[in-house]
mmCIF file of C-alpha atoms in Angstrom:
data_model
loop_
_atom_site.group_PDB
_atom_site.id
_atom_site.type_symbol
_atom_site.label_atom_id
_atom_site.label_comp_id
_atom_site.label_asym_id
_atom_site.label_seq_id
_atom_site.Cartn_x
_atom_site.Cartn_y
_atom_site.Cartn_z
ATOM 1 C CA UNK A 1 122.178 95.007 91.530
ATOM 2 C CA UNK A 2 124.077 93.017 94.237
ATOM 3 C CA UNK A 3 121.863 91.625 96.713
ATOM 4 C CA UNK A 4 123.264 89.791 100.027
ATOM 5 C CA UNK A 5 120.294 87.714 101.991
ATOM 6 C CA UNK A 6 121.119 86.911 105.683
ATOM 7 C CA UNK A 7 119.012 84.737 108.111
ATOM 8 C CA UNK A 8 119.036 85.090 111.617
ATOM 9 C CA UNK A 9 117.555 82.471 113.167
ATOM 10 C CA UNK A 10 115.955 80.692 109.717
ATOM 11 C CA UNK A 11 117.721 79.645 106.921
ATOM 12 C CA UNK A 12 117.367 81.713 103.700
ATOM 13 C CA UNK A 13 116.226 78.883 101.523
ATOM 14 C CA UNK A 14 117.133 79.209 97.876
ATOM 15 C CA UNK A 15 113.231 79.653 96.790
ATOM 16 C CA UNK A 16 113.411 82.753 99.546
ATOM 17 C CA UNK A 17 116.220 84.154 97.873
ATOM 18 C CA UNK A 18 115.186 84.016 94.203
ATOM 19 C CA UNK A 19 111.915 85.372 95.540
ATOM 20 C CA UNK A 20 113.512 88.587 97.284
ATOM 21 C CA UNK A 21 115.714 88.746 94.111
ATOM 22 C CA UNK A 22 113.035 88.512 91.942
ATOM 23 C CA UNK A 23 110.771 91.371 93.984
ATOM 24 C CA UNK A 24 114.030 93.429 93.904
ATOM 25 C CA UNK A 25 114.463 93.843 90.489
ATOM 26 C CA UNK A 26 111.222 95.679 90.462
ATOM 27 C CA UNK A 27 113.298 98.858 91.619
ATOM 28 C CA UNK A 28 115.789 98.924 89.169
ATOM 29 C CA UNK A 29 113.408 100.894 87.089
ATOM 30 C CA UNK A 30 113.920 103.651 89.167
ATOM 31 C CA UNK A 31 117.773 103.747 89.059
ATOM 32 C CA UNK A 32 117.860 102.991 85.436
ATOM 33 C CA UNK A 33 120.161 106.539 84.474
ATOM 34 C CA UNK A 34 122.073 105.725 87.847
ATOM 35 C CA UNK A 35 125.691 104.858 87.106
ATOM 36 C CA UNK A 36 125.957 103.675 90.868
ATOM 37 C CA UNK A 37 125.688 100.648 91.876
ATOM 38 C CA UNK A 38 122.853 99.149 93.640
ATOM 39 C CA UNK A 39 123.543 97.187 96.792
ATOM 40 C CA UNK A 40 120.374 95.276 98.427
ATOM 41 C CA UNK A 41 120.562 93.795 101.729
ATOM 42 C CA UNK A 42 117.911 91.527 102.897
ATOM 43 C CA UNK A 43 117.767 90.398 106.311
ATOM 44 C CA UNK A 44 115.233 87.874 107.577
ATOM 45 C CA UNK A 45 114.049 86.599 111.254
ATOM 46 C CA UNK A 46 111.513 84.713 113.420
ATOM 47 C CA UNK A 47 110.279 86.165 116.232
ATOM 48 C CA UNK A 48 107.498 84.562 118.121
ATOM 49 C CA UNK A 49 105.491 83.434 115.208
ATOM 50 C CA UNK A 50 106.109 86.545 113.165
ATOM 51 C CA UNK A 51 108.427 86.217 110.426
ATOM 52 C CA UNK A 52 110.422 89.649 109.544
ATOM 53 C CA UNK A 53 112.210 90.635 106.848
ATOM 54 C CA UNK A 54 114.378 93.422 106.805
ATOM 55 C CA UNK A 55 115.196 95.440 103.683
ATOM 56 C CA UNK A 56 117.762 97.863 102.620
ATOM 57 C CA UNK A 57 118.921 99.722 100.051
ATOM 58 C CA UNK A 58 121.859 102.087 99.075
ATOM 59 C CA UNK A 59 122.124 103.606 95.772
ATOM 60 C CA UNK A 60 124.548 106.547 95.774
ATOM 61 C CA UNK A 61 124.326 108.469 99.097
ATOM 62 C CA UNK A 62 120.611 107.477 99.311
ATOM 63 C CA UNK A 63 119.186 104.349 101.527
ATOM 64 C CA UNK A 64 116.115 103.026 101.726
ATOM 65 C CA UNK A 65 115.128 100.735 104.831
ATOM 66 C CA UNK A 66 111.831 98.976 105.496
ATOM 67 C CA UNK A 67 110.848 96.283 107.911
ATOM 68 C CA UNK A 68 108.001 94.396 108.007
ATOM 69 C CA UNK A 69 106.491 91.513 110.089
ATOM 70 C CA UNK A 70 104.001 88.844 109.063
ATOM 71 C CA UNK A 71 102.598 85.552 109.372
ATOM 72 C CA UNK A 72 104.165 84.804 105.781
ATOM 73 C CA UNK A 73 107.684 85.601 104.822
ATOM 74 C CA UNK A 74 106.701 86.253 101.336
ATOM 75 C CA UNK A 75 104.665 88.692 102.473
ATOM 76 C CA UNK A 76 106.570 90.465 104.613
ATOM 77 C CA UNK A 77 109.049 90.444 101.474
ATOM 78 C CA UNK A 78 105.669 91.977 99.575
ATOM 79 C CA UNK A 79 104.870 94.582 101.565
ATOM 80 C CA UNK A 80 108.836 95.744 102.021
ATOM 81 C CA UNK A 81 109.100 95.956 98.588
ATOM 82 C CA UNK A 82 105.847 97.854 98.092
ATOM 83 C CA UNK A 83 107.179 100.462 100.793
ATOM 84 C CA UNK A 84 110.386 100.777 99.374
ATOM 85 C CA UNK A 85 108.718 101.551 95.793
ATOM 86 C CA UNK A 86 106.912 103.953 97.402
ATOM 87 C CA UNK A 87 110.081 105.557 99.314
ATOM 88 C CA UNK A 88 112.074 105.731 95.583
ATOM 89 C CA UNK A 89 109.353 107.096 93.843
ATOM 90 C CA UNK A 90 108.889 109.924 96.768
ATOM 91 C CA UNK A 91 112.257 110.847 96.721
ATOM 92 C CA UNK A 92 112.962 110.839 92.923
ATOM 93 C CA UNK A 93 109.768 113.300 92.584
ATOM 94 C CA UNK A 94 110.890 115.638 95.345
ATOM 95 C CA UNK A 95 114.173 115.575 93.891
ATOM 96 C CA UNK A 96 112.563 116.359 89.945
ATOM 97 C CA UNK A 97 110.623 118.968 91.440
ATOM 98 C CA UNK A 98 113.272 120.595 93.273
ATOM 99 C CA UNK A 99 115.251 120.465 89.963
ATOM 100 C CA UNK A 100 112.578 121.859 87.998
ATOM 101 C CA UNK A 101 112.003 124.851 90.490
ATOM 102 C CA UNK A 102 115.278 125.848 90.189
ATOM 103 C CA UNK A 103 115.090 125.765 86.570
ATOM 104 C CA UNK A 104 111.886 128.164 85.741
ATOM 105 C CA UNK A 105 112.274 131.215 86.399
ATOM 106 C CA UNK A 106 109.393 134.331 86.380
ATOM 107 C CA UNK A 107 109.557 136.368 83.389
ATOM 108 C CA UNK A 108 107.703 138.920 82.088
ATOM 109 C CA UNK A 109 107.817 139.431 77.888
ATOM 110 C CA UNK A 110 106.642 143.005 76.833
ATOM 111 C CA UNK A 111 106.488 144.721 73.731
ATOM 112 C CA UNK A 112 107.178 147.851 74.018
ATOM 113 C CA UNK A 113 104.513 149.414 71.358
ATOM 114 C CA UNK A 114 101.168 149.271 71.984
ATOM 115 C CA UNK A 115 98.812 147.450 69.495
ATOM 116 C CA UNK A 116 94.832 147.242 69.871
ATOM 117 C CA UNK A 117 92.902 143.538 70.471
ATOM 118 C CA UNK A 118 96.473 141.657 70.766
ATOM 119 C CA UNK A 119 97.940 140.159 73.835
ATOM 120 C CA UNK A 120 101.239 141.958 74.577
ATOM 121 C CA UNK A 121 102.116 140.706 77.637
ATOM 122 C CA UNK A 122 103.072 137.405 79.145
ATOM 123 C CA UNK A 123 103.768 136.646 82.638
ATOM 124 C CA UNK A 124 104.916 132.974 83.445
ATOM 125 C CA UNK A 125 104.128 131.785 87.113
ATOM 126 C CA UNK A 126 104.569 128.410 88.908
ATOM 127 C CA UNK A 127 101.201 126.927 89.896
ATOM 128 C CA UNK A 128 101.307 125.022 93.334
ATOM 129 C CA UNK A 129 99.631 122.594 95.166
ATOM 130 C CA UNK A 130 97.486 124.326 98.416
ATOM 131 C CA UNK A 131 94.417 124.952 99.483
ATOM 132 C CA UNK A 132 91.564 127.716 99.164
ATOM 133 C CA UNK A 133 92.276 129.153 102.109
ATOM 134 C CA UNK A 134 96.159 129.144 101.758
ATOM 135 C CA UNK A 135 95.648 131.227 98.058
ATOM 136 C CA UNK A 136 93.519 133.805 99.691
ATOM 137 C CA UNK A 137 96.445 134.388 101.946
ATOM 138 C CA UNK A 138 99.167 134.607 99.399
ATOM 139 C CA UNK A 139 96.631 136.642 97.725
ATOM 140 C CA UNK A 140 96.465 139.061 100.569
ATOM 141 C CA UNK A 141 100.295 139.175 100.592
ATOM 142 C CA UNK A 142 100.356 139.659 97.024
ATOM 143 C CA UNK A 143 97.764 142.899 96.664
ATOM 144 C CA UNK A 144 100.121 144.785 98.243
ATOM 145 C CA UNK A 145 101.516 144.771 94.899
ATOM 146 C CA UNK A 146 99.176 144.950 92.478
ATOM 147 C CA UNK A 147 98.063 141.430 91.914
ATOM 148 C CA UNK A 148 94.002 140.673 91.876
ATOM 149 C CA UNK A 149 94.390 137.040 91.515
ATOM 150 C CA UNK A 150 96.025 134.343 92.046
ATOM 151 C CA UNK A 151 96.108 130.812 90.171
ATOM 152 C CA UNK A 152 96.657 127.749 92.108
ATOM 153 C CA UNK A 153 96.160 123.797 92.117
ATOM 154 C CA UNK A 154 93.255 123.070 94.875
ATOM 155 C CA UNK A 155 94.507 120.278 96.843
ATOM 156 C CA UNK A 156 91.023 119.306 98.059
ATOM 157 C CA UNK A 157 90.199 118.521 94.158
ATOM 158 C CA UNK A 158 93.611 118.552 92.396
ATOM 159 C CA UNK A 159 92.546 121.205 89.604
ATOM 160 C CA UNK A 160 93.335 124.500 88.516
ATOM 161 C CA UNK A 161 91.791 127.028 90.445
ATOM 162 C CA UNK A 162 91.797 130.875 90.521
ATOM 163 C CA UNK A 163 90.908 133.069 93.700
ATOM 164 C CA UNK A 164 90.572 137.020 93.115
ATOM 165 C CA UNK A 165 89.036 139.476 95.576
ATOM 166 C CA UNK A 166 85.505 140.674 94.565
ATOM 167 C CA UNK A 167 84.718 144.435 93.999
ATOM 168 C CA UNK A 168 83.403 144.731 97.439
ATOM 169 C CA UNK A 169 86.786 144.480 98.227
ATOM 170 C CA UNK A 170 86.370 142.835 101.204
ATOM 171 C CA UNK A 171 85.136 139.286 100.202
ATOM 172 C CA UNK A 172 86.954 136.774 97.797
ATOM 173 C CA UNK A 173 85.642 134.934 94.690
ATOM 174 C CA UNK A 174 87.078 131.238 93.730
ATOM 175 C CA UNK A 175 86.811 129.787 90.127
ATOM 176 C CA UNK A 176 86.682 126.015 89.933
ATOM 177 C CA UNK A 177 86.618 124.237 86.417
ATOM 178 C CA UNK A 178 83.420 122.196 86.411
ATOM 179 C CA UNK A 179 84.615 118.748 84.720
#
């Protein structure tokens, strides 16, 4: 990781710098199968009696920026690094999850003789994140061809739910998992 600190208007003392090095390393982690090199930049500033520091990162085509004011430098450095984490770790799962939606695919297996008390067909389905009253709208859309329910992960309670429309056929049932 090359890291370049600048001062504008204080002088980046050595303890500063090993510091900001130091909190730095923390996101290597996250570029560990990255053949790129990592380039920090840390910028840091008085203004009034807030200290600032200034962080960016490039890695690839991707850059991370934060900026954060404090009482404390080190904090400021703290909190920047905390955001920063939290930027990489956002990106890397959108970008895993986009990866692994492209990857699955719906299938359905059949068998094409017919055996009593057996399971002979499989459909495979991504589950996604939503709420109740998101699946009882994809579940509207999706009656129109055939389907009665529909799995999803509640976002209110982040478990595995299922909707399905009741017999009435005009009200909607929801199974929740009690533990």
């Amino acid at each position: 990781m090359k890291i370049k600190i600048t001062g504008k208007e204080l002088k980046a003392t050595e303890a500063i710098s090993e510091y900001a090095e130091k909190k730095l390393k923390r996101l290597e982690k996250y570029f560990n199968g990255e053949n790129e090199e990592i380039e920090a930049f840390v910028t840091i500033k008085t203004e009034g009696n807030q200290k600032i520091a200034e962080i960016t990162v490039k890695v690839k085509s991707n850059t991370y920026r934060t900026e954060v004011a404090s009482h404390d430098l080190y904090a400021s450095i703290d909190k920047n690094i905390d955001i920063l984490e939290a930027q990489v770790r956002k990106h890397k799962t959108k970008r895993e999850r986009t990866n692994n939606e492209s990857i699955r695919t719906v299938g359905i297996i059949e068998q094409p003789y017919a055996i009593e008390n057996e399971i002979i067909k499989t459909i495979y389905y991504d589950i996604k994140p939503m709420t109740p009253e998101d699946a009882k709208l994809r579940l509207q859309e999706k009656e129109k061809i055939g389907d009665k329910f529909y799995t999803f992960i509640n976002l209110e309670n982040s478990k595995v739910n299922v909707i399905f429309k009741l017999k009435d056929g005009k009200n909607y049932g929801l199974v929740e998992p009690e533990a």
